């Protein structure tokens, strides 16, 4: 079986996302790109994550051709969106597409998530704000193309009326960023509720530049 270890990691990531409440039922999808071969391991369409196994994961190439799929499995209907993200960002090695509750509210309203707290810095989004990609029907080339421009402004975005997308250097990185998206959406939602519907002011853009304390000196062994 091709890329068995990477397939197992995709399954683990998908199951962890469900356990964290980032997606439910059969919504959302996950993938990882193998750096050596350029092949992509994608969650299949119509398979319950709770019972998903590595052999259920579909292996595709960047031309959207299925290279290996057991038992007639088909890749996620949003496979083109994943491939577009990998094509647009050569540094991306994993993608988490989630339908987490608070992020989905902002997506339904086609409303960007403001950077109200410093955790937004982990998403590297311009100004700390998570943008919204324009609406396009599920599974279409238009949906795939909709994520291209926003991915040049950061590592997370909302899909209008649909959900959220987070990209990373690894599956754990993408999953963590998807969790941050949901946390930031919940903070913005609750902050507006406590402010009688008024959205609090976002932090200034310079607040979202990650820095390491200059005064901390690392020993040679710790580097």
mmCIF file of C-alpha atoms in Angstrom:
data_model
loop_
_atom_site.group_PDB
_atom_site.id
_atom_site.type_symbol
_atom_site.label_atom_id
_atom_site.label_comp_id
_atom_site.label_asym_id
_atom_site.label_seq_id
_atom_site.Cartn_x
_atom_site.Cartn_y
_atom_site.Cartn_z
ATOM 1 C CA UNK A 1 0.000 0.000 0.000
ATOM 2 C CA UNK A 2 1.413 3.369 -1.022
ATOM 3 C CA UNK A 3 2.361 5.914 1.647
ATOM 4 C CA UNK A 4 0.980 3.799 4.488
ATOM 5 C CA UNK A 5 2.384 5.957 7.280
ATOM 6 C CA UNK A 6 1.081 9.192 5.768
ATOM 7 C CA UNK A 7 -2.334 7.613 5.234
ATOM 8 C CA UNK A 8 -2.438 6.604 8.903
ATOM 9 C CA UNK A 9 -1.607 10.172 9.913
ATOM 10 C CA UNK A 10 -4.436 11.544 7.761
ATOM 11 C CA UNK A 11 -6.858 9.189 9.515
ATOM 12 C CA UNK A 12 -5.521 10.241 12.924
ATOM 13 C CA UNK A 13 -5.885 13.931 12.067
ATOM 14 C CA UNK A 14 -9.441 13.466 10.787
ATOM 15 C CA UNK A 15 -10.466 11.541 13.894
ATOM 16 C CA UNK A 16 -8.840 14.080 16.222
ATOM 17 C CA UNK A 17 -10.702 16.887 14.452
ATOM 18 C CA UNK A 18 -13.997 15.126 15.096
ATOM 19 C CA UNK A 19 -13.059 14.447 18.734
ATOM 20 C CA UNK A 20 -12.302 18.166 19.178
ATOM 21 C CA UNK A 21 -15.655 19.152 17.693
ATOM 22 C CA UNK A 22 -14.125 20.774 14.620
ATOM 23 C CA UNK A 23 -16.347 18.741 12.313
ATOM 24 C CA UNK A 24 -19.295 16.407 12.751
ATOM 25 C CA UNK A 25 -21.025 13.633 10.855
ATOM 26 C CA UNK A 26 -19.336 13.474 7.460
ATOM 27 C CA UNK A 27 -18.588 17.154 6.985
ATOM 28 C CA UNK A 28 -15.032 18.335 6.429
ATOM 29 C CA UNK A 29 -12.055 16.648 4.800
ATOM 30 C CA UNK A 30 -8.303 16.292 5.312
ATOM 31 C CA UNK A 31 -5.231 15.654 3.227
ATOM 32 C CA UNK A 32 -1.437 15.539 3.289
ATOM 33 C CA UNK A 33 1.128 15.831 0.509
ATOM 34 C CA UNK A 34 4.172 13.569 0.383
ATOM 35 C CA UNK A 35 7.232 15.711 -0.265
ATOM 36 C CA UNK A 36 9.234 12.951 -1.968
ATOM 37 C CA UNK A 37 6.632 11.791 -4.492
ATOM 38 C CA UNK A 38 4.340 14.803 -4.731
ATOM 39 C CA UNK A 39 1.366 12.486 -4.177
ATOM 40 C CA UNK A 40 -1.567 13.560 -2.001
ATOM 41 C CA UNK A 41 -3.337 11.365 0.571
ATOM 42 C CA UNK A 42 -6.987 12.429 0.796
ATOM 43 C CA UNK A 43 -9.879 11.415 3.019
ATOM 44 C CA UNK A 44 -12.518 9.533 1.010
ATOM 45 C CA UNK A 45 -16.053 10.578 0.241
ATOM 46 C CA UNK A 46 -18.874 9.076 2.275
ATOM 47 C CA UNK A 47 -16.821 7.251 4.937
ATOM 48 C CA UNK A 48 -17.480 7.751 8.639
ATOM 49 C CA UNK A 49 -14.317 9.142 10.255
ATOM 50 C CA UNK A 50 -14.899 7.082 13.390
ATOM 51 C CA UNK A 51 -14.411 3.833 11.479
ATOM 52 C CA UNK A 52 -12.000 5.152 8.838
ATOM 53 C CA UNK A 53 -8.824 3.141 8.257
ATOM 54 C CA UNK A 54 -5.560 3.922 6.424
ATOM 55 C CA UNK A 55 -6.620 1.741 3.495
ATOM 56 C CA UNK A 56 -9.687 3.984 3.024
ATOM 57 C CA UNK A 57 -7.472 6.978 2.238
ATOM 58 C CA UNK A 58 -7.244 7.795 -1.474
ATOM 59 C CA UNK A 59 -3.884 8.583 -3.078
ATOM 60 C CA UNK A 60 -3.953 11.159 -5.889
ATOM 61 C CA UNK A 61 -1.455 13.013 -8.030
ATOM 62 C CA UNK A 62 -1.463 16.765 -8.596
ATOM 63 C CA UNK A 63 -3.307 16.277 -11.895
ATOM 64 C CA UNK A 64 -6.333 14.972 -9.938
ATOM 65 C CA UNK A 65 -5.738 11.409 -11.083
ATOM 66 C CA UNK A 66 -6.426 8.672 -8.522
ATOM 67 C CA UNK A 67 -3.253 6.611 -8.131
ATOM 68 C CA UNK A 68 -4.500 4.149 -5.525
ATOM 69 C CA UNK A 69 -7.902 3.616 -3.911
ATOM 70 C CA UNK A 70 -9.090 0.479 -2.143
ATOM 71 C CA UNK A 71 -12.572 -0.950 -2.591
ATOM 72 C CA UNK A 72 -13.593 1.675 -5.112
ATOM 73 C CA UNK A 73 -13.157 4.556 -2.673
ATOM 74 C CA UNK A 74 -13.534 8.013 -4.176
ATOM 75 C CA UNK A 75 -11.641 11.078 -2.941
ATOM 76 C CA UNK A 76 -13.465 13.856 -1.134
ATOM 77 C CA UNK A 77 -15.757 15.870 -3.390
ATOM 78 C CA UNK A 78 -13.578 18.864 -2.508
ATOM 79 C CA UNK A 79 -10.351 17.256 -3.717
ATOM 80 C CA UNK A 80 -9.861 19.998 -6.332
ATOM 81 C CA UNK A 81 -9.842 22.605 -3.551
ATOM 82 C CA UNK A 82 -7.059 20.737 -1.742
ATOM 83 C CA UNK A 83 -5.015 20.372 -4.926
ATOM 84 C CA UNK A 84 -5.436 24.083 -5.690
ATOM 85 C CA UNK A 85 -4.104 24.953 -2.245
ATOM 86 C CA UNK A 86 -1.036 22.734 -2.725
ATOM 87 C CA UNK A 87 -0.498 24.185 -6.181
ATOM 88 C CA UNK A 88 -0.769 27.755 -4.927
ATOM 89 C CA UNK A 89 1.475 27.292 -1.888
ATOM 90 C CA UNK A 90 4.533 25.086 -2.347
ATOM 91 C CA UNK A 91 5.224 25.230 1.403
ATOM 92 C CA UNK A 92 1.903 23.588 2.316
ATOM 93 C CA UNK A 93 2.093 19.912 3.259
ATOM 94 C CA UNK A 94 -1.300 19.371 4.914
ATOM 95 C CA UNK A 95 -4.842 20.748 4.808
ATOM 96 C CA UNK A 96 -7.738 20.646 7.268
ATOM 97 C CA UNK A 97 -11.182 21.653 6.006
ATOM 98 C CA UNK A 98 -13.544 21.879 8.972
ATOM 99 C CA UNK A 99 -17.124 22.834 9.780
ATOM 100 C CA UNK A 100 -16.597 23.973 13.363
ATOM 101 C CA UNK A 101 -19.683 25.694 14.869
ATOM 102 C CA UNK A 102 -18.537 29.261 15.538
ATOM 103 C CA UNK A 103 -16.424 29.505 12.391
ATOM 104 C CA UNK A 104 -19.407 28.235 10.425
ATOM 105 C CA UNK A 105 -21.537 31.106 11.784
ATOM 106 C CA UNK A 106 -19.038 33.640 10.422
ATOM 107 C CA UNK A 107 -18.836 31.720 7.135
ATOM 108 C CA UNK A 108 -22.633 31.724 6.825
ATOM 109 C CA UNK A 109 -22.628 35.493 7.253
ATOM 110 C CA UNK A 110 -19.642 35.803 4.878
ATOM 111 C CA UNK A 111 -18.009 37.810 7.627
ATOM 112 C CA UNK A 112 -14.242 37.806 8.294
ATOM 113 C CA UNK A 113 -13.111 36.821 11.782
ATOM 114 C CA UNK A 114 -11.365 39.806 13.387
ATOM 115 C CA UNK A 115 -8.055 39.472 15.190
ATOM 116 C CA UNK A 116 -9.158 40.300 18.732
ATOM 117 C CA UNK A 117 -6.533 38.266 20.588
ATOM 118 C CA UNK A 118 -2.880 37.449 20.026
ATOM 119 C CA UNK A 119 -3.534 33.793 19.146
ATOM 120 C CA UNK A 120 -4.405 35.063 15.670
ATOM 121 C CA UNK A 121 -0.666 35.506 15.072
ATOM 122 C CA UNK A 122 -0.320 31.726 14.673
ATOM 123 C CA UNK A 123 -2.384 31.883 11.478
ATOM 124 C CA UNK A 124 -0.114 34.481 9.820
ATOM 125 C CA UNK A 125 -3.154 36.224 8.347
ATOM 126 C CA UNK A 126 -2.683 39.799 7.196
ATOM 127 C CA UNK A 127 -3.647 42.120 10.028
ATOM 128 C CA UNK A 128 -4.734 39.139 12.123
ATOM 129 C CA UNK A 129 -8.068 38.911 10.294
ATOM 130 C CA UNK A 130 -9.236 35.589 8.831
ATOM 131 C CA UNK A 131 -10.586 36.389 5.337
ATOM 132 C CA UNK A 132 -13.586 34.926 3.523
ATOM 133 C CA UNK A 133 -13.242 33.306 0.110
ATOM 134 C CA UNK A 134 -16.134 34.115 -2.266
ATOM 135 C CA UNK A 135 -18.970 31.604 -2.461
ATOM 136 C CA UNK A 136 -18.749 28.790 -4.970
ATOM 137 C CA UNK A 137 -20.649 25.484 -5.162
ATOM 138 C CA UNK A 138 -19.160 22.459 -3.441
ATOM 139 C CA UNK A 139 -16.892 20.268 -5.539
ATOM 140 C CA UNK A 140 -16.453 22.754 -8.376
ATOM 141 C CA UNK A 141 -13.386 24.274 -10.002
ATOM 142 C CA UNK A 142 -14.773 27.640 -8.931
ATOM 143 C CA UNK A 143 -14.528 26.569 -5.280
ATOM 144 C CA UNK A 144 -10.957 25.412 -5.850
ATOM 145 C CA UNK A 145 -10.031 28.740 -7.427
ATOM 146 C CA UNK A 146 -11.733 30.708 -4.640
ATOM 147 C CA UNK A 147 -9.058 29.729 -2.102
ATOM 148 C CA UNK A 148 -6.061 30.739 -4.190
ATOM 149 C CA UNK A 149 -5.935 34.470 -3.459
ATOM 150 C CA UNK A 150 -6.769 34.233 0.287
ATOM 151 C CA UNK A 151 -3.967 31.687 0.774
ATOM 152 C CA UNK A 152 -1.481 34.390 -0.170
ATOM 153 C CA UNK A 153 -2.610 36.434 2.842
ATOM 154 C CA UNK A 154 -2.313 33.729 5.503
ATOM 155 C CA UNK A 155 -2.705 30.100 6.559
ATOM 156 C CA UNK A 156 -6.453 30.105 7.259
ATOM 157 C CA UNK A 157 -9.620 31.302 5.590
ATOM 158 C CA UNK A 158 -13.366 30.908 5.656
ATOM 159 C CA UNK A 159 -15.301 29.444 2.747
ATOM 160 C CA UNK A 160 -18.434 31.527 2.261
ATOM 161 C CA UNK A 161 -21.569 29.660 3.445
ATOM 162 C CA UNK A 162 -19.445 26.545 3.871
ATOM 163 C CA UNK A 163 -16.754 26.235 6.539
ATOM 164 C CA UNK A 164 -13.078 26.882 7.201
ATOM 165 C CA UNK A 165 -9.778 25.898 5.645
ATOM 166 C CA UNK A 166 -6.402 25.763 7.393
ATOM 167 C CA UNK A 167 -3.062 24.821 5.848
ATOM 168 C CA UNK A 168 0.210 23.842 7.471
ATOM 169 C CA UNK A 169 3.639 22.312 7.210
ATOM 170 C CA UNK A 170 2.282 19.083 8.723
ATOM 171 C CA UNK A 171 -1.019 17.500 9.653
ATOM 172 C CA UNK A 172 -0.604 18.517 13.289
ATOM 173 C CA UNK A 173 0.150 22.081 12.199
ATOM 174 C CA UNK A 174 -2.951 22.289 9.983
ATOM 175 C CA UNK A 175 -5.140 20.778 12.705
ATOM 176 C CA UNK A 176 -3.813 23.219 15.304
ATOM 177 C CA UNK A 177 -4.560 26.145 12.999
ATOM 178 C CA UNK A 178 -8.088 24.844 12.404
ATOM 179 C CA UNK A 179 -8.539 24.792 16.187
ATOM 180 C CA UNK A 180 -7.291 28.389 16.418
ATOM 181 C CA UNK A 181 -9.801 29.436 13.760
ATOM 182 C CA UNK A 182 -12.624 28.056 15.873
ATOM 183 C CA UNK A 183 -11.276 29.624 19.066
ATOM 184 C CA UNK A 184 -10.952 33.047 17.428
ATOM 185 C CA UNK A 185 -14.447 32.767 15.974
ATOM 186 C CA UNK A 186 -15.885 31.926 19.391
ATOM 187 C CA UNK A 187 -14.031 34.828 21.035
ATOM 188 C CA UNK A 188 -15.336 37.256 18.394
ATOM 189 C CA UNK A 189 -18.886 35.902 18.685
ATOM 190 C CA UNK A 190 -19.002 36.090 22.477
ATOM 191 C CA UNK A 191 -17.247 39.462 22.603
ATOM 192 C CA UNK A 192 -19.863 40.920 20.252
ATOM 193 C CA UNK A 193 -22.648 39.380 22.361
ATOM 194 C CA UNK A 194 -21.251 41.016 25.517
ATOM 195 C CA UNK A 195 -20.960 44.316 23.634
ATOM 196 C CA UNK A 196 -24.619 44.351 22.568
ATOM 197 C CA UNK A 197 -23.784 43.262 19.039
ATOM 198 C CA UNK A 198 -20.981 45.741 18.505
ATOM 199 C CA UNK A 199 -17.814 44.127 17.209
ATOM 200 C CA UNK A 200 -14.862 45.064 19.440
ATOM 201 C CA UNK A 201 -11.906 46.774 17.789
ATOM 202 C CA UNK A 202 -9.242 44.425 16.458
ATOM 203 C CA UNK A 203 -5.666 44.636 17.644
ATOM 204 C CA UNK A 204 -3.322 46.676 15.411
ATOM 205 C CA UNK A 205 -1.688 44.673 12.593
ATOM 206 C CA UNK A 206 1.787 44.922 14.132
ATOM 207 C CA UNK A 207 0.542 42.952 17.158
ATOM 208 C CA UNK A 208 0.394 39.797 15.036
ATOM 209 C CA UNK A 209 4.085 39.536 14.251
ATOM 210 C CA UNK A 210 5.438 36.547 16.163
ATOM 211 C CA UNK A 211 8.663 37.361 18.005
ATOM 212 C CA UNK A 212 11.095 35.378 20.108
ATOM 213 C CA UNK A 213 12.490 37.139 23.208
ATOM 214 C CA UNK A 214 15.877 38.558 22.268
ATOM 215 C CA UNK A 215 17.237 38.336 25.815
ATOM 216 C CA UNK A 216 16.882 34.565 26.018
ATOM 217 C CA UNK A 217 20.216 32.897 25.258
ATOM 218 C CA UNK A 218 20.208 29.300 24.094
ATOM 219 C CA UNK A 219 23.111 26.956 24.847
ATOM 220 C CA UNK A 220 24.691 25.206 21.916
ATOM 221 C CA UNK A 221 23.137 21.879 22.990
ATOM 222 C CA UNK A 222 19.618 23.363 23.105
ATOM 223 C CA UNK A 223 19.622 24.819 19.590
#
